[in-house]
Tab-separated table of C-alpha atoms in Angstrom:
chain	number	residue	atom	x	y	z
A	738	UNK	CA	0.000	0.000	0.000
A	739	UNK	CA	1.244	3.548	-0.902
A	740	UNK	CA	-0.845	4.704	2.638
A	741	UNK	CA	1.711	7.578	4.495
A	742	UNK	CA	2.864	6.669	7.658
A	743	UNK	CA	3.470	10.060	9.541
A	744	UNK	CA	5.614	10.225	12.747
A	745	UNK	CA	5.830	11.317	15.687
A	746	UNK	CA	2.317	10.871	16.296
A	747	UNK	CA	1.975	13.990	18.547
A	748	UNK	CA	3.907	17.068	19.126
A	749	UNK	CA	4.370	19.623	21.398
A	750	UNK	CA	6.496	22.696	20.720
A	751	UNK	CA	6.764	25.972	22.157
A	752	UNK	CA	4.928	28.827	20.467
A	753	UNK	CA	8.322	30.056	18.292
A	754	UNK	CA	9.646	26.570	17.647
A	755	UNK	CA	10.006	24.856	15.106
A	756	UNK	CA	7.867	21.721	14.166
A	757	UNK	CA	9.132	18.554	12.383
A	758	UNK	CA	7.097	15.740	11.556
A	759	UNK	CA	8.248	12.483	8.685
A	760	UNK	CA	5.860	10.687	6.990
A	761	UNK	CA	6.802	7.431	4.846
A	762	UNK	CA	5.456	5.160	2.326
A	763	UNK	CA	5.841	2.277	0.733
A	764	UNK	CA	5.448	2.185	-3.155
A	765	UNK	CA	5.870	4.154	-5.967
A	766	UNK	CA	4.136	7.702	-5.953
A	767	UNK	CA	3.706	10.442	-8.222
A	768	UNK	CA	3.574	12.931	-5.879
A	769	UNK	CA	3.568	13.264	-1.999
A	770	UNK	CA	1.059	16.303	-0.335
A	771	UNK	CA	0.328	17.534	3.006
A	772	UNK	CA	-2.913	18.475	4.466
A	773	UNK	CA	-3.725	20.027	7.678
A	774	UNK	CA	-6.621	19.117	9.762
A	775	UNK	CA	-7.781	21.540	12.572
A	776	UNK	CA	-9.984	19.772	15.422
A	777	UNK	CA	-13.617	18.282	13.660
A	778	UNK	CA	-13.107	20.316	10.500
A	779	UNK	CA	-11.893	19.376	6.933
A	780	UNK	CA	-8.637	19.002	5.574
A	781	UNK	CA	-6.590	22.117	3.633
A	782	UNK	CA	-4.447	21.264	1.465
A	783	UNK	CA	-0.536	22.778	1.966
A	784	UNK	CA	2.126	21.656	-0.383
A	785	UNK	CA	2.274	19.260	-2.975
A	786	UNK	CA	5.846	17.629	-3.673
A	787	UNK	CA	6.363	15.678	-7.289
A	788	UNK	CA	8.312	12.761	-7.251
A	789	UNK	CA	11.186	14.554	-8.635
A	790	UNK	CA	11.777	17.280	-6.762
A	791	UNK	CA	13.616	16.936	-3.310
A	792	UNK	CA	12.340	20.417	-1.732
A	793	UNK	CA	10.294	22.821	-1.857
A	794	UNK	CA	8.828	25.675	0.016
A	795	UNK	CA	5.665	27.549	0.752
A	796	UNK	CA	5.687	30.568	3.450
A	797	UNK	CA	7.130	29.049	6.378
A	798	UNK	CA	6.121	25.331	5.421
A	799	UNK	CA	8.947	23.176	4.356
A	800	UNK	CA	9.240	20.107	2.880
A	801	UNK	CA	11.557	17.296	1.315
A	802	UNK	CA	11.082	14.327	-0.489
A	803	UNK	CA	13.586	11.288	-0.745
A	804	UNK	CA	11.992	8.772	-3.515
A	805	UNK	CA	15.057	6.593	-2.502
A	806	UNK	CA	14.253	6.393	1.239
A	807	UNK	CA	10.229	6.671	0.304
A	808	UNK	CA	10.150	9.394	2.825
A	809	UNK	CA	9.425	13.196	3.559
A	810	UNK	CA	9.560	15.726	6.043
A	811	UNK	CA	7.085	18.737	6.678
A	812	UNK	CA	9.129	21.613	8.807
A	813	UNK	CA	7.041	24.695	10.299
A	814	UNK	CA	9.227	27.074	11.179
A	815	UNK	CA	8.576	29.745	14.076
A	816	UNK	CA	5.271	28.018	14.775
A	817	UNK	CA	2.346	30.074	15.737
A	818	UNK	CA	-0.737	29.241	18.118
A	819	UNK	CA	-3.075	28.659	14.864
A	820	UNK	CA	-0.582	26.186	13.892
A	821	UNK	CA	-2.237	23.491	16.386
A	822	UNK	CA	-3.564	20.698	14.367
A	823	UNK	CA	-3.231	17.425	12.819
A	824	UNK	CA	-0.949	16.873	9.925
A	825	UNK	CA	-1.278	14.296	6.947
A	826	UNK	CA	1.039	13.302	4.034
A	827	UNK	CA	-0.839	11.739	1.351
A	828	UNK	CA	0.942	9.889	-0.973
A	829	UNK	CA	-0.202	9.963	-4.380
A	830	UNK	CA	0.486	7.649	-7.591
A	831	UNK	CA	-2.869	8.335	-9.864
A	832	UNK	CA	-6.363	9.514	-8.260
A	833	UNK	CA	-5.896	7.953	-4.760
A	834	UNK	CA	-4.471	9.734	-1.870
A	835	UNK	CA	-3.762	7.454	0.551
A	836	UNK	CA	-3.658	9.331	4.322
A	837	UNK	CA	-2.064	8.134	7.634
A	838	UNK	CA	-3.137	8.777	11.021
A	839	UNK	CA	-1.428	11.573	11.197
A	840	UNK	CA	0.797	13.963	13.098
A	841	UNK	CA	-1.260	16.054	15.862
A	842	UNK	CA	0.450	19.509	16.474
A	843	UNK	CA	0.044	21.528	19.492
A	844	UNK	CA	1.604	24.949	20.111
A	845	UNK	CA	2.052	26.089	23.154
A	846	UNK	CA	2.144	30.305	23.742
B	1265	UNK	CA	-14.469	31.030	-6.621
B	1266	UNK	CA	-15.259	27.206	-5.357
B	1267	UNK	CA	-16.843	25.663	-2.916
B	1268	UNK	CA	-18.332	22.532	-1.303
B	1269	UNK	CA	-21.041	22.088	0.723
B	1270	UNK	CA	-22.190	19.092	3.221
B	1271	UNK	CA	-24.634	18.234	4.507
B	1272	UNK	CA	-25.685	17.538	7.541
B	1273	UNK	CA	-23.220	18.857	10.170
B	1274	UNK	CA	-23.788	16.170	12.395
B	1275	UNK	CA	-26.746	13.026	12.539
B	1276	UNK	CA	-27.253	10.561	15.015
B	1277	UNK	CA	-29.304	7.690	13.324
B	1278	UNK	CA	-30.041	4.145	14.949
B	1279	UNK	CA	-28.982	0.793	13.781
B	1280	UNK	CA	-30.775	-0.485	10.606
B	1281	UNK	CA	-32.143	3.265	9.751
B	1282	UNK	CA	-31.374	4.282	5.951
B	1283	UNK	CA	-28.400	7.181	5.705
B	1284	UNK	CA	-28.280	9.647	3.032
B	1285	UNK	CA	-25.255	12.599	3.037
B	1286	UNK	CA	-25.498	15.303	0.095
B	1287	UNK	CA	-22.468	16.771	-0.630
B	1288	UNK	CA	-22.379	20.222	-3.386
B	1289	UNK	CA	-19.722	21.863	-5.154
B	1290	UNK	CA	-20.036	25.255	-6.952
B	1291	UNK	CA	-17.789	27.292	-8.945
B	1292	UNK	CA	-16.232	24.301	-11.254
B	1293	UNK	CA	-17.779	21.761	-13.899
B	1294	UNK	CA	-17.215	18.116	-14.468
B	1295	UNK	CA	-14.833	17.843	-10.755
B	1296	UNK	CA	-13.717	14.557	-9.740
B	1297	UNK	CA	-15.351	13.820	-6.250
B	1298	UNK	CA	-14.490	11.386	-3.137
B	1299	UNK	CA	-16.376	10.168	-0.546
B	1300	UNK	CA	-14.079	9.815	2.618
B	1301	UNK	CA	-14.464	8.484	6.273
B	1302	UNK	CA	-12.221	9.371	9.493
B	1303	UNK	CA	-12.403	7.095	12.371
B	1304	UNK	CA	-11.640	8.941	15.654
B	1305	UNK	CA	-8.017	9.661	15.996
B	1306	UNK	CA	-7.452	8.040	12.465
B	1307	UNK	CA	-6.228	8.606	8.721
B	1308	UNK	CA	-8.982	9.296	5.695
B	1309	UNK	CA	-10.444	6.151	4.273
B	1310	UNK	CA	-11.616	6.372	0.771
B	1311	UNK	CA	-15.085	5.186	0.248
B	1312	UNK	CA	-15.506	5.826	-3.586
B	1313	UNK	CA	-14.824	8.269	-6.166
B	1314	UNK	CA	-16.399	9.959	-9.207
B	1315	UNK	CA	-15.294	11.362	-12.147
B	1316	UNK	CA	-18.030	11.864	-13.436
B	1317	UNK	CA	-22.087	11.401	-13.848
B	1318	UNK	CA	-23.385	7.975	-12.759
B	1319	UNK	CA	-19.349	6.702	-12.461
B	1320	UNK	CA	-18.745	5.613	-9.632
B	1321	UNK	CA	-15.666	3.462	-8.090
B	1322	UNK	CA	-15.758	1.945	-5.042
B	1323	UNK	CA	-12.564	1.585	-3.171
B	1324	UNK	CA	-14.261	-0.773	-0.552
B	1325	UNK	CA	-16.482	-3.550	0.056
B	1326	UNK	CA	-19.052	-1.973	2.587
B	1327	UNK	CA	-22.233	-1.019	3.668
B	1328	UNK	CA	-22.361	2.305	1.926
B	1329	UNK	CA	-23.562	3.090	-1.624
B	1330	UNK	CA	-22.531	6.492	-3.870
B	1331	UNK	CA	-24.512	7.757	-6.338
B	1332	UNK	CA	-23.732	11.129	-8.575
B	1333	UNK	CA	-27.126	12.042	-10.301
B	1334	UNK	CA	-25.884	14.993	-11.172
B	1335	UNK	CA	-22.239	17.176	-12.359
B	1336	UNK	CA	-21.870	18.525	-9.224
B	1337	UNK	CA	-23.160	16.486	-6.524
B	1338	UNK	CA	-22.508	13.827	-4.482
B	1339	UNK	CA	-24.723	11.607	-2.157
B	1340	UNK	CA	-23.293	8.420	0.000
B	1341	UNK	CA	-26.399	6.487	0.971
B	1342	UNK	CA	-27.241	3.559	3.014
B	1343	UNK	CA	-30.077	1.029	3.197
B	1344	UNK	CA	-29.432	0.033	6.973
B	1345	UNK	CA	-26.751	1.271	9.316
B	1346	UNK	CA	-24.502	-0.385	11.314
B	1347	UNK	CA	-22.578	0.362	14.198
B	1348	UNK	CA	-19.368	0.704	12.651
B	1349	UNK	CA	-20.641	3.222	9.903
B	1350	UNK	CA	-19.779	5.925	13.269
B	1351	UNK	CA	-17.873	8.438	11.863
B	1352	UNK	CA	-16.585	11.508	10.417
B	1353	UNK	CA	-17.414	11.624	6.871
B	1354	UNK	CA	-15.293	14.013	4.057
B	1355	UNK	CA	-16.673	14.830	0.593
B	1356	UNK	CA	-13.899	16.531	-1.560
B	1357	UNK	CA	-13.404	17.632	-5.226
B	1358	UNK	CA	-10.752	17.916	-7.161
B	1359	UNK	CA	-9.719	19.323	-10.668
B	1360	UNK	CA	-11.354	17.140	-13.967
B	1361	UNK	CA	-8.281	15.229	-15.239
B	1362	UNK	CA	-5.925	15.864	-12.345
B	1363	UNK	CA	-6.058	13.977	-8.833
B	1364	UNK	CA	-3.935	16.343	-7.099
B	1365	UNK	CA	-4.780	19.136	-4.954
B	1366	UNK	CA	-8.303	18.007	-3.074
B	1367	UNK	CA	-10.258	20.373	-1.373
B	1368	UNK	CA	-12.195	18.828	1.120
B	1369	UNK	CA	-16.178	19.737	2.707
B	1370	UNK	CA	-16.600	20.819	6.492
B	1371	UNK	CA	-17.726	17.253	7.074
B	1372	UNK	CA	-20.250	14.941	8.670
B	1373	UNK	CA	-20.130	13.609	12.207
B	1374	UNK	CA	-22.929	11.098	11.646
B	1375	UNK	CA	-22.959	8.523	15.375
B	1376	UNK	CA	-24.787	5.406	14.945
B	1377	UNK	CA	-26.437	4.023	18.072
Protein backbone atom coordinates (compact mmCIF):
# COMPACT_ATOMS: atom_id res chain seq x y z
CA UNK A 1 0.00 0.00 0.00
CA UNK A 2 1.24 3.55 -0.90
CA UNK A 3 -0.84 4.70 2.64
CA UNK A 4 1.71 7.58 4.49
CA UNK A 5 2.86 6.67 7.66
CA UNK A 6 3.47 10.06 9.54
CA UNK A 7 5.61 10.23 12.75
CA UNK A 8 5.83 11.32 15.69
CA UNK A 9 2.32 10.87 16.30
CA UNK A 10 1.98 13.99 18.55
CA UNK A 11 3.91 17.07 19.13
CA UNK A 12 4.37 19.62 21.40
CA UNK A 13 6.50 22.70 20.72
CA UNK A 14 6.76 25.97 22.16
CA UNK A 15 4.93 28.83 20.47
CA UNK A 16 8.32 30.06 18.29
CA UNK A 17 9.65 26.57 17.65
CA UNK A 18 10.01 24.86 15.11
CA UNK A 19 7.87 21.72 14.17
CA UNK A 20 9.13 18.55 12.38
CA UNK A 21 7.10 15.74 11.56
CA UNK A 22 8.25 12.48 8.69
CA UNK A 23 5.86 10.69 6.99
CA UNK A 24 6.80 7.43 4.85
CA UNK A 25 5.46 5.16 2.33
CA UNK A 26 5.84 2.28 0.73
CA UNK A 27 5.45 2.18 -3.15
CA UNK A 28 5.87 4.15 -5.97
CA UNK A 29 4.14 7.70 -5.95
CA UNK A 30 3.71 10.44 -8.22
CA UNK A 31 3.57 12.93 -5.88
CA UNK A 32 3.57 13.26 -2.00
CA UNK A 33 1.06 16.30 -0.34
CA UNK A 34 0.33 17.53 3.01
CA UNK A 35 -2.91 18.48 4.47
CA UNK A 36 -3.72 20.03 7.68
CA UNK A 37 -6.62 19.12 9.76
CA UNK A 38 -7.78 21.54 12.57
CA UNK A 39 -9.98 19.77 15.42
CA UNK A 40 -13.62 18.28 13.66
CA UNK A 41 -13.11 20.32 10.50
CA UNK A 42 -11.89 19.38 6.93
CA UNK A 43 -8.64 19.00 5.57
CA UNK A 44 -6.59 22.12 3.63
CA UNK A 45 -4.45 21.26 1.46
CA UNK A 46 -0.54 22.78 1.97
CA UNK A 47 2.13 21.66 -0.38
CA UNK A 48 2.27 19.26 -2.98
CA UNK A 49 5.85 17.63 -3.67
CA UNK A 50 6.36 15.68 -7.29
CA UNK A 51 8.31 12.76 -7.25
CA UNK A 52 11.19 14.55 -8.63
CA UNK A 53 11.78 17.28 -6.76
CA UNK A 54 13.62 16.94 -3.31
CA UNK A 55 12.34 20.42 -1.73
CA UNK A 56 10.29 22.82 -1.86
CA UNK A 57 8.83 25.67 0.02
CA UNK A 58 5.67 27.55 0.75
CA UNK A 59 5.69 30.57 3.45
CA UNK A 60 7.13 29.05 6.38
CA UNK A 61 6.12 25.33 5.42
CA UNK A 62 8.95 23.18 4.36
CA UNK A 63 9.24 20.11 2.88
CA UNK A 64 11.56 17.30 1.32
CA UNK A 65 11.08 14.33 -0.49
CA UNK A 66 13.59 11.29 -0.75
CA UNK A 67 11.99 8.77 -3.51
CA UNK A 68 15.06 6.59 -2.50
CA UNK A 69 14.25 6.39 1.24
CA UNK A 70 10.23 6.67 0.30
CA UNK A 71 10.15 9.39 2.83
CA UNK A 72 9.43 13.20 3.56
CA UNK A 73 9.56 15.73 6.04
CA UNK A 74 7.08 18.74 6.68
CA UNK A 75 9.13 21.61 8.81
CA UNK A 76 7.04 24.70 10.30
CA UNK A 77 9.23 27.07 11.18
CA UNK A 78 8.58 29.74 14.08
CA UNK A 79 5.27 28.02 14.77
CA UNK A 80 2.35 30.07 15.74
CA UNK A 81 -0.74 29.24 18.12
CA UNK A 82 -3.07 28.66 14.86
CA UNK A 83 -0.58 26.19 13.89
CA UNK A 84 -2.24 23.49 16.39
CA UNK A 85 -3.56 20.70 14.37
CA UNK A 86 -3.23 17.43 12.82
CA UNK A 87 -0.95 16.87 9.93
CA UNK A 88 -1.28 14.30 6.95
CA UNK A 89 1.04 13.30 4.03
CA UNK A 90 -0.84 11.74 1.35
CA UNK A 91 0.94 9.89 -0.97
CA UNK A 92 -0.20 9.96 -4.38
CA UNK A 93 0.49 7.65 -7.59
CA UNK A 94 -2.87 8.34 -9.86
CA UNK A 95 -6.36 9.51 -8.26
CA UNK A 96 -5.90 7.95 -4.76
CA UNK A 97 -4.47 9.73 -1.87
CA UNK A 98 -3.76 7.45 0.55
CA UNK A 99 -3.66 9.33 4.32
CA UNK A 100 -2.06 8.13 7.63
CA UNK A 101 -3.14 8.78 11.02
CA UNK A 102 -1.43 11.57 11.20
CA UNK A 103 0.80 13.96 13.10
CA UNK A 104 -1.26 16.05 15.86
CA UNK A 105 0.45 19.51 16.47
CA UNK A 106 0.04 21.53 19.49
CA UNK A 107 1.60 24.95 20.11
CA UNK A 108 2.05 26.09 23.15
CA UNK A 109 2.14 30.30 23.74
CA UNK B 1 -14.47 31.03 -6.62
CA UNK B 2 -15.26 27.21 -5.36
CA UNK B 3 -16.84 25.66 -2.92
CA UNK B 4 -18.33 22.53 -1.30
CA UNK B 5 -21.04 22.09 0.72
CA UNK B 6 -22.19 19.09 3.22
CA UNK B 7 -24.63 18.23 4.51
CA UNK B 8 -25.68 17.54 7.54
CA UNK B 9 -23.22 18.86 10.17
CA UNK B 10 -23.79 16.17 12.40
CA UNK B 11 -26.75 13.03 12.54
CA UNK B 12 -27.25 10.56 15.02
CA UNK B 13 -29.30 7.69 13.32
CA UNK B 14 -30.04 4.14 14.95
CA UNK B 15 -28.98 0.79 13.78
CA UNK B 16 -30.78 -0.48 10.61
CA UNK B 17 -32.14 3.26 9.75
CA UNK B 18 -31.37 4.28 5.95
CA UNK B 19 -28.40 7.18 5.71
CA UNK B 20 -28.28 9.65 3.03
CA UNK B 21 -25.26 12.60 3.04
CA UNK B 22 -25.50 15.30 0.09
CA UNK B 23 -22.47 16.77 -0.63
CA UNK B 24 -22.38 20.22 -3.39
CA UNK B 25 -19.72 21.86 -5.15
CA UNK B 26 -20.04 25.26 -6.95
CA UNK B 27 -17.79 27.29 -8.94
CA UNK B 28 -16.23 24.30 -11.25
CA UNK B 29 -17.78 21.76 -13.90
CA UNK B 30 -17.22 18.12 -14.47
CA UNK B 31 -14.83 17.84 -10.75
CA UNK B 32 -13.72 14.56 -9.74
CA UNK B 33 -15.35 13.82 -6.25
CA UNK B 34 -14.49 11.39 -3.14
CA UNK B 35 -16.38 10.17 -0.55
CA UNK B 36 -14.08 9.82 2.62
CA UNK B 37 -14.46 8.48 6.27
CA UNK B 38 -12.22 9.37 9.49
CA UNK B 39 -12.40 7.09 12.37
CA UNK B 40 -11.64 8.94 15.65
CA UNK B 41 -8.02 9.66 16.00
CA UNK B 42 -7.45 8.04 12.46
CA UNK B 43 -6.23 8.61 8.72
CA UNK B 44 -8.98 9.30 5.70
CA UNK B 45 -10.44 6.15 4.27
CA UNK B 46 -11.62 6.37 0.77
CA UNK B 47 -15.08 5.19 0.25
CA UNK B 48 -15.51 5.83 -3.59
CA UNK B 49 -14.82 8.27 -6.17
CA UNK B 50 -16.40 9.96 -9.21
CA UNK B 51 -15.29 11.36 -12.15
CA UNK B 52 -18.03 11.86 -13.44
CA UNK B 53 -22.09 11.40 -13.85
CA UNK B 54 -23.38 7.98 -12.76
CA UNK B 55 -19.35 6.70 -12.46
CA UNK B 56 -18.74 5.61 -9.63
CA UNK B 57 -15.67 3.46 -8.09
CA UNK B 58 -15.76 1.95 -5.04
CA UNK B 59 -12.56 1.59 -3.17
CA UNK B 60 -14.26 -0.77 -0.55
CA UNK B 61 -16.48 -3.55 0.06
CA UNK B 62 -19.05 -1.97 2.59
CA UNK B 63 -22.23 -1.02 3.67
CA UNK B 64 -22.36 2.30 1.93
CA UNK B 65 -23.56 3.09 -1.62
CA UNK B 66 -22.53 6.49 -3.87
CA UNK B 67 -24.51 7.76 -6.34
CA UNK B 68 -23.73 11.13 -8.57
CA UNK B 69 -27.13 12.04 -10.30
CA UNK B 70 -25.88 14.99 -11.17
CA UNK B 71 -22.24 17.18 -12.36
CA UNK B 72 -21.87 18.52 -9.22
CA UNK B 73 -23.16 16.49 -6.52
CA UNK B 74 -22.51 13.83 -4.48
CA UNK B 75 -24.72 11.61 -2.16
CA UNK B 76 -23.29 8.42 0.00
CA UNK B 77 -26.40 6.49 0.97
CA UNK B 78 -27.24 3.56 3.01
CA UNK B 79 -30.08 1.03 3.20
CA UNK B 80 -29.43 0.03 6.97
CA UNK B 81 -26.75 1.27 9.32
CA UNK B 82 -24.50 -0.39 11.31
CA UNK B 83 -22.58 0.36 14.20
CA UNK B 84 -19.37 0.70 12.65
CA UNK B 85 -20.64 3.22 9.90
CA UNK B 86 -19.78 5.93 13.27
CA UNK B 87 -17.87 8.44 11.86
CA UNK B 88 -16.59 11.51 10.42
CA UNK B 89 -17.41 11.62 6.87
CA UNK B 90 -15.29 14.01 4.06
CA UNK B 91 -16.67 14.83 0.59
CA UNK B 92 -13.90 16.53 -1.56
CA UNK B 93 -13.40 17.63 -5.23
CA UNK B 94 -10.75 17.92 -7.16
CA UNK B 95 -9.72 19.32 -10.67
CA UNK B 96 -11.35 17.14 -13.97
CA UNK B 97 -8.28 15.23 -15.24
CA UNK B 98 -5.93 15.86 -12.34
CA UNK B 99 -6.06 13.98 -8.83
CA UNK B 100 -3.93 16.34 -7.10
CA UNK B 101 -4.78 19.14 -4.95
CA UNK B 102 -8.30 18.01 -3.07
CA UNK B 103 -10.26 20.37 -1.37
CA UNK B 104 -12.20 18.83 1.12
CA UNK B 105 -16.18 19.74 2.71
CA UNK B 106 -16.60 20.82 6.49
CA UNK B 107 -17.73 17.25 7.07
CA UNK B 108 -20.25 14.94 8.67
CA UNK B 109 -20.13 13.61 12.21
CA UNK B 110 -22.93 11.10 11.65
CA UNK B 111 -22.96 8.52 15.37
CA UNK B 112 -24.79 5.41 14.94
CA UNK B 113 -26.44 4.02 18.07
Amino acid sequence: SQQGEEDPQALSIQEGENATMNCSYKTSINNLQWYRQNSGRGLVHLILIRSNEREKHSGRLRVTLDTSKKSSSLLITASRAADTASYFCAPSNDYKLSFGAGTTVTVRA
Amino acid sequence: SQTIHQWPATLVQPVGSPLSLECTVEGTSNPNLYWYRQAAGRGLQLLFYSVGIGQISSEVPQNLSASRPQDRQFILSSKKLLLSDSGFYLCAWSVMGSHNEQFFGPGTRLTVL
